[in-house]
Structure formats: C-alpha cells, structure tokens
Coordinates of C-alpha atoms in Angstrom, one line a residue:
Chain J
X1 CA -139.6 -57.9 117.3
X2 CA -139.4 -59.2 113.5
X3 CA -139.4 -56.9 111.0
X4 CA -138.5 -56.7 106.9
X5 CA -137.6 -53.8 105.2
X6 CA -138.4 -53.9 101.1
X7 CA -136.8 -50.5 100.2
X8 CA -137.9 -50.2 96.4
X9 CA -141.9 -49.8 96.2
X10 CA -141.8 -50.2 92.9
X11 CA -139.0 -51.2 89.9
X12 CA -139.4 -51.5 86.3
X13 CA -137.2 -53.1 84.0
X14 CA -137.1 -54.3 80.5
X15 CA -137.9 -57.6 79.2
X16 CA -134.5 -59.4 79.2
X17 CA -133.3 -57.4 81.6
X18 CA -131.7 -58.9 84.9
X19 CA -133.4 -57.9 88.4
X20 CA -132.7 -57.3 92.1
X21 CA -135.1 -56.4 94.4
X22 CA -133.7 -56.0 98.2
X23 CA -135.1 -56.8 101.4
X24 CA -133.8 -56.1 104.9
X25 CA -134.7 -58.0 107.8
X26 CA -134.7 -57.8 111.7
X27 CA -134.7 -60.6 113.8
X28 CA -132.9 -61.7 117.3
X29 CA -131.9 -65.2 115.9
X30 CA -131.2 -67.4 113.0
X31 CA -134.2 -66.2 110.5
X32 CA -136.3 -68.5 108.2
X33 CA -136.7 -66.3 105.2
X34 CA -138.9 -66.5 101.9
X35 CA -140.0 -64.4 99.0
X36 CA -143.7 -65.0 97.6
X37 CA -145.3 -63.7 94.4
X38 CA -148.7 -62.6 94.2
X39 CA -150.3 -61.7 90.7
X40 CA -153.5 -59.5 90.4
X41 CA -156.5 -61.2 92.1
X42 CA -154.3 -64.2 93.3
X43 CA -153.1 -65.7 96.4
X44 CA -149.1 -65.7 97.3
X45 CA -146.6 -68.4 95.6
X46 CA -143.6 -69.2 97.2
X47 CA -140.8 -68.9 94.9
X48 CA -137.6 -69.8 97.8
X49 CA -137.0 -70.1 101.0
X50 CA -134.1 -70.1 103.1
X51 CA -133.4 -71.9 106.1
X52 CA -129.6 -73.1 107.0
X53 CA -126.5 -73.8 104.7
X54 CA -125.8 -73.2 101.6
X55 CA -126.5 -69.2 101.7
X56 CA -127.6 -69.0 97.7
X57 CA -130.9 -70.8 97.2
X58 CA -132.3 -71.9 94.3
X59 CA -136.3 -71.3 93.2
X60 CA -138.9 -71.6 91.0
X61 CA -139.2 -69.7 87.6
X62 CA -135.4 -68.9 87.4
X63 CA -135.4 -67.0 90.8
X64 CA -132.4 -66.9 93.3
X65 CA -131.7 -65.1 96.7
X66 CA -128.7 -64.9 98.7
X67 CA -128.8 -64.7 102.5
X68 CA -126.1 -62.5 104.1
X69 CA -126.3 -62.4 107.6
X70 CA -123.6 -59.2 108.0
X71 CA -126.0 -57.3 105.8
X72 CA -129.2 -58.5 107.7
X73 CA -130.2 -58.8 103.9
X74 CA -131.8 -61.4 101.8
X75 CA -132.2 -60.1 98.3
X76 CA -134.1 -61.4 95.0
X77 CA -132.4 -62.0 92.0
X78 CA -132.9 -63.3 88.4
X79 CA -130.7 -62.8 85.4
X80 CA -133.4 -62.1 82.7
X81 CA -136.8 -61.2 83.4
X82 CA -139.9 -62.2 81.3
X83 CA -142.8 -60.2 81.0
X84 CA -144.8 -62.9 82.9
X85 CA -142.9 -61.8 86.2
X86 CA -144.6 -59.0 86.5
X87 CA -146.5 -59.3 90.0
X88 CA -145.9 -58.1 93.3
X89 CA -143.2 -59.8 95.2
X90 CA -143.0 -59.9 99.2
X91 CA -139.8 -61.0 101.1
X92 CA -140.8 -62.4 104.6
X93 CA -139.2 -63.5 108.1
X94 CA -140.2 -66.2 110.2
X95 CA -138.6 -68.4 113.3
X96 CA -136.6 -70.9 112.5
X97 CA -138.1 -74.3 113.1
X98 CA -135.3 -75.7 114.8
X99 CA -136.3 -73.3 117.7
X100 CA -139.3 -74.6 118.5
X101 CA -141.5 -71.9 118.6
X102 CA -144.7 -70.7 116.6
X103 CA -144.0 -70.3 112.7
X104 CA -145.4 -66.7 112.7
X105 CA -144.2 -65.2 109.3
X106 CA -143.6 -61.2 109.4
X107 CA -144.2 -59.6 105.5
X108 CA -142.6 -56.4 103.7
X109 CA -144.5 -54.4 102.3
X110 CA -144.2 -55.5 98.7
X111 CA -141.8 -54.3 95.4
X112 CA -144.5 -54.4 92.6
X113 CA -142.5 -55.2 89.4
X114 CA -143.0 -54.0 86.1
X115 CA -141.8 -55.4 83.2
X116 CA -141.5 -53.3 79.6
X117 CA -141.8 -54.9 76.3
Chain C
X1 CA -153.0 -81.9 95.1
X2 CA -156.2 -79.4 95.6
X3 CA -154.7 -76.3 96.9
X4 CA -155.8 -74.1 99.7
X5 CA -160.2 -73.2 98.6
X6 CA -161.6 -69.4 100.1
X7 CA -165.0 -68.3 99.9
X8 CA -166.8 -66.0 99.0
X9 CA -163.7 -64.3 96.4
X10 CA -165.5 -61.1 97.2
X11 CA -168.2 -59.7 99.5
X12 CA -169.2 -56.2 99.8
X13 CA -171.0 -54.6 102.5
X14 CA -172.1 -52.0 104.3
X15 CA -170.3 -50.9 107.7
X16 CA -171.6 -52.3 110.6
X17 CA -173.0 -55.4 109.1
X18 CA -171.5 -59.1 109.6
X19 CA -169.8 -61.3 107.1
X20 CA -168.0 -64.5 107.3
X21 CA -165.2 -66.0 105.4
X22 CA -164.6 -69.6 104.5
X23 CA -161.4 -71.3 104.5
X24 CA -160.3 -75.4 103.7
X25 CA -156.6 -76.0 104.2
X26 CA -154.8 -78.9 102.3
X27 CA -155.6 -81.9 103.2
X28 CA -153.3 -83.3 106.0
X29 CA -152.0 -79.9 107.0
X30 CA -152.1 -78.8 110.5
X31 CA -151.8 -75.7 110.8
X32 CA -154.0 -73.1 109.4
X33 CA -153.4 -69.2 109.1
X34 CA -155.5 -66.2 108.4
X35 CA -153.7 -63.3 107.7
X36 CA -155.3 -59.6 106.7
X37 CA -153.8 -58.1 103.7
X38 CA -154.7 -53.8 103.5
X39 CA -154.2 -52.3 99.7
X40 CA -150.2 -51.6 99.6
X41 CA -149.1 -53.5 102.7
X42 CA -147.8 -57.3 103.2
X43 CA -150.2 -59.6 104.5
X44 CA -150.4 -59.6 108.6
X45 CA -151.1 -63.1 110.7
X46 CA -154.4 -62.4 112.3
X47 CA -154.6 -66.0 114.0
X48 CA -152.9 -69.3 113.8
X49 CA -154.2 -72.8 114.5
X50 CA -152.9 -75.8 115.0
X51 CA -155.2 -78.3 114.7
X52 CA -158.0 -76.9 116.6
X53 CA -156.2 -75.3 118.8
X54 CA -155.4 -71.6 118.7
X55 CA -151.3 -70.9 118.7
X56 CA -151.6 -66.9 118.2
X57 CA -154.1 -64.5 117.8
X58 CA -152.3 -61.9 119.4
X59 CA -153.2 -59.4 116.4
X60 CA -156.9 -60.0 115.7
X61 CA -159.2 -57.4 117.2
X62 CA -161.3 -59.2 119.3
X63 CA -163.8 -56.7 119.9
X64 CA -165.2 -57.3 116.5
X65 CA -163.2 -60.5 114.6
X66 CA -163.3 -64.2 115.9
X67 CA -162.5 -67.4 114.2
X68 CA -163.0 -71.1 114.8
X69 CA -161.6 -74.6 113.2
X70 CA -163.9 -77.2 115.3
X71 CA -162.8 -80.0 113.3
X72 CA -159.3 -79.3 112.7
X73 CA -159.9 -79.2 109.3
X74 CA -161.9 -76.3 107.4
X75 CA -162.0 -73.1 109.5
X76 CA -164.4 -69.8 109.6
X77 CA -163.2 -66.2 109.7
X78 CA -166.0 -63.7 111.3
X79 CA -166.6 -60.4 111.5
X80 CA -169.2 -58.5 113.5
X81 CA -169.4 -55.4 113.1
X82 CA -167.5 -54.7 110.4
X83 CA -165.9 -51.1 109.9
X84 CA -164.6 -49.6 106.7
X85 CA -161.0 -49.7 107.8
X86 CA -161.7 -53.5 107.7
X87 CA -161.9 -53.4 103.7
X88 CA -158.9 -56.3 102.9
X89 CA -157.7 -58.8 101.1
X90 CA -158.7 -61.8 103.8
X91 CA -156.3 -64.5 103.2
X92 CA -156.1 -68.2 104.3
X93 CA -152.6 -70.2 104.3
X94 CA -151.9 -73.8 105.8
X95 CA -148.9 -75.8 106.4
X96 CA -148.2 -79.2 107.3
X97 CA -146.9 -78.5 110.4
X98 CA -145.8 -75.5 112.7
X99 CA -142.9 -73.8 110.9
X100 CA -143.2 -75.8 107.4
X101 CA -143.6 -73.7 104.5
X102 CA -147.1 -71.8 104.2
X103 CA -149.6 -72.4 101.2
X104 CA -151.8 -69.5 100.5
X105 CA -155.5 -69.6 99.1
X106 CA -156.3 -66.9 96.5
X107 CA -158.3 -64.3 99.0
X108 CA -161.5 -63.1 99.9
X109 CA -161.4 -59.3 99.0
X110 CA -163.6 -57.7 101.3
X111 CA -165.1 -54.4 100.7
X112 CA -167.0 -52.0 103.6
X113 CA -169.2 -49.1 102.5

C-alpha cells in the first residue's frame, strides 16, 4: 500500500529565510509525486510534480523538490520565503502513468508553514 | 480557463439529515475525483470517475455516501444520513485524463451538529 510520511506538523521561519519541509514516501514502484498548497478556505495548488528524469524539478512561486529514491524522500525546498507562503503544504504519491493503472493520489498529512515578519 | 466550481462553500446540518454536494470539472477533463478532507489530515480519494464510469470507490462508505456523473460532465456527491464524524472539507478535483495532474475546486466545508 502507498503511503507519505510529512514528519514536521508545523515549521516557522522568518521572512527571507530559506525552507525545507520533508516528506517520506512508500510505494512498490516508480512513484509520481507532487506537493500542493492549500491557503485558508481554498482548494489545493499544485506547485511540482515529479514523474521521470531529471530528479530536481522546478515549480511555481520559486519552489523546488528533489526526488531521491535511496531516501524514499521527496522533499520541498525554497531559498527565501515570503510571507505570502504561508499555507499548508501536502506532499503526495500517486502511480506512475506509464503503468497503466488508476491515478489514485495518497496525501500526507500536511506541514502548515508559518512565516514571521 | 474556468477552474474546477463546488457548491454549496458550506452547509451545516444536523446529524442524521441529507445533504448534497455539487461539483463541475474543467471542461474537457475526464476524470473527476472527490476526495474527503478531516480538520488536520490530507485529503482522502472517496471515488474516482472516468467519464461516467466509476474507476474506484473503494473508500466511500456506502452505507450512507453515493455519487453519480450521468453526463460525464458535472457530478453530485450525496450523503444520507449524515453523522457528525462526517463534518469535512468535501473536495472535488478533475484531470484530463487518468494519471494527468489533478485540479482541485475550493471545497464544500461541511459541518454536522
């Protein structure tokens, strides 16, 4: 069974500050992974995905993630944080879609970020 | 591109009552996902179509939830009779095909008293 592991419930860091929030994941074959962000009263943005080849992947709003398949890990990153990135931020494992098989996406449980002026 | 539309954004009821939810994917997208999202968890897949077809709804509690997209387009999210452990964030996604990315809509939060 899939599973992802998001360690840190909640992290706060400074305005300027860089950022890393970690997610573990568990899965039997080559994983599709994402991280969403979901602000108060609103619905879940993708920011990346990863899906084959080039194991760094670039997002939206300055994000990054690196997969690491010995580390069964796929964690967020972002050099300097803005207060606007504060929101909730959910890593999440799905099959691949080379495989064939239903697109079923398995969430953490959520790092909710704060950011301090 | 109009996103992913929910209704109601909230409903509040009482426990035992019915409600329904309200979902219209993007257009052109085939597949449409409800998922249930409890206060401090991730959001779990309570069904998946494809087109009008159901792919999974190995999670939804069928005693009391059901779903339906006739049309292969807009889609309806039921429950009946609700409980208060069913108090959630109800959320609708759609992609454009099995195992594309996932577009979520803003939520339904629904609240049992």
């Amino acid at each position: 069974a899939q599973s992802v592991t998001q360690p840190d419930i909640h992290i706060t860091v400074s305005e300027g500050a860089s950022l890393e929030l970690r997610c573990n994941y568990s899965y039997g074959a080559t994983p599709y992974l994402f991280w969403y962000v979901q602000s108060p009263g609103q619905g879940l943005q993708l920011l990346l995905k990863y899906f084959s080849g080039d194991t760094l992947v670039q997002g939206i709003k300055g994000f990054e993630a690196e997969f690491k398949r010995s580390q069964s890990s796929f964690n967020l990153r972002k050099p300097s944080v803005h207060w606007s990135d504060a929101a909730e931020y959910f890593c999440a494992v799905g099959a691949n879609p080379n495989t064939g098989t239903a697109s079923k996406l398995t969430f953490g449980t959520g790092t909710r970020l704060q950011v301090t002026l | 591109e109009a996103g992913v539309a929910q209704s109601p954004r909230y409903k509040i009821i009482e426990k035992r009552q019915s409600v329904a939810f309200w979902c219209n994917p993007i257009s052109g997208h085939a597949t449409l996902y409800w998922y249930q999202q409890i206060l401090g968890q991730g959001p779990k897949l309570l069904i998946q179509f494809q087109n009008n077809g159901v792919v999974d709804d190995s999670q939804l509690p069928k005693d009391r939830f059901s779903a339906e997209r006739l049309k292969g387009v807009d889609s309806t999210l039921k429950i009946q009779p609700a409980k208060l452990e069913d108090s959630a964030v109800y959320l609708c996604a759609s992609s454009l095909n099995r195992g594309y990315e996932q577009y979520f809509g803003p939520g339904t939060r629904l609240t049992v008293t």
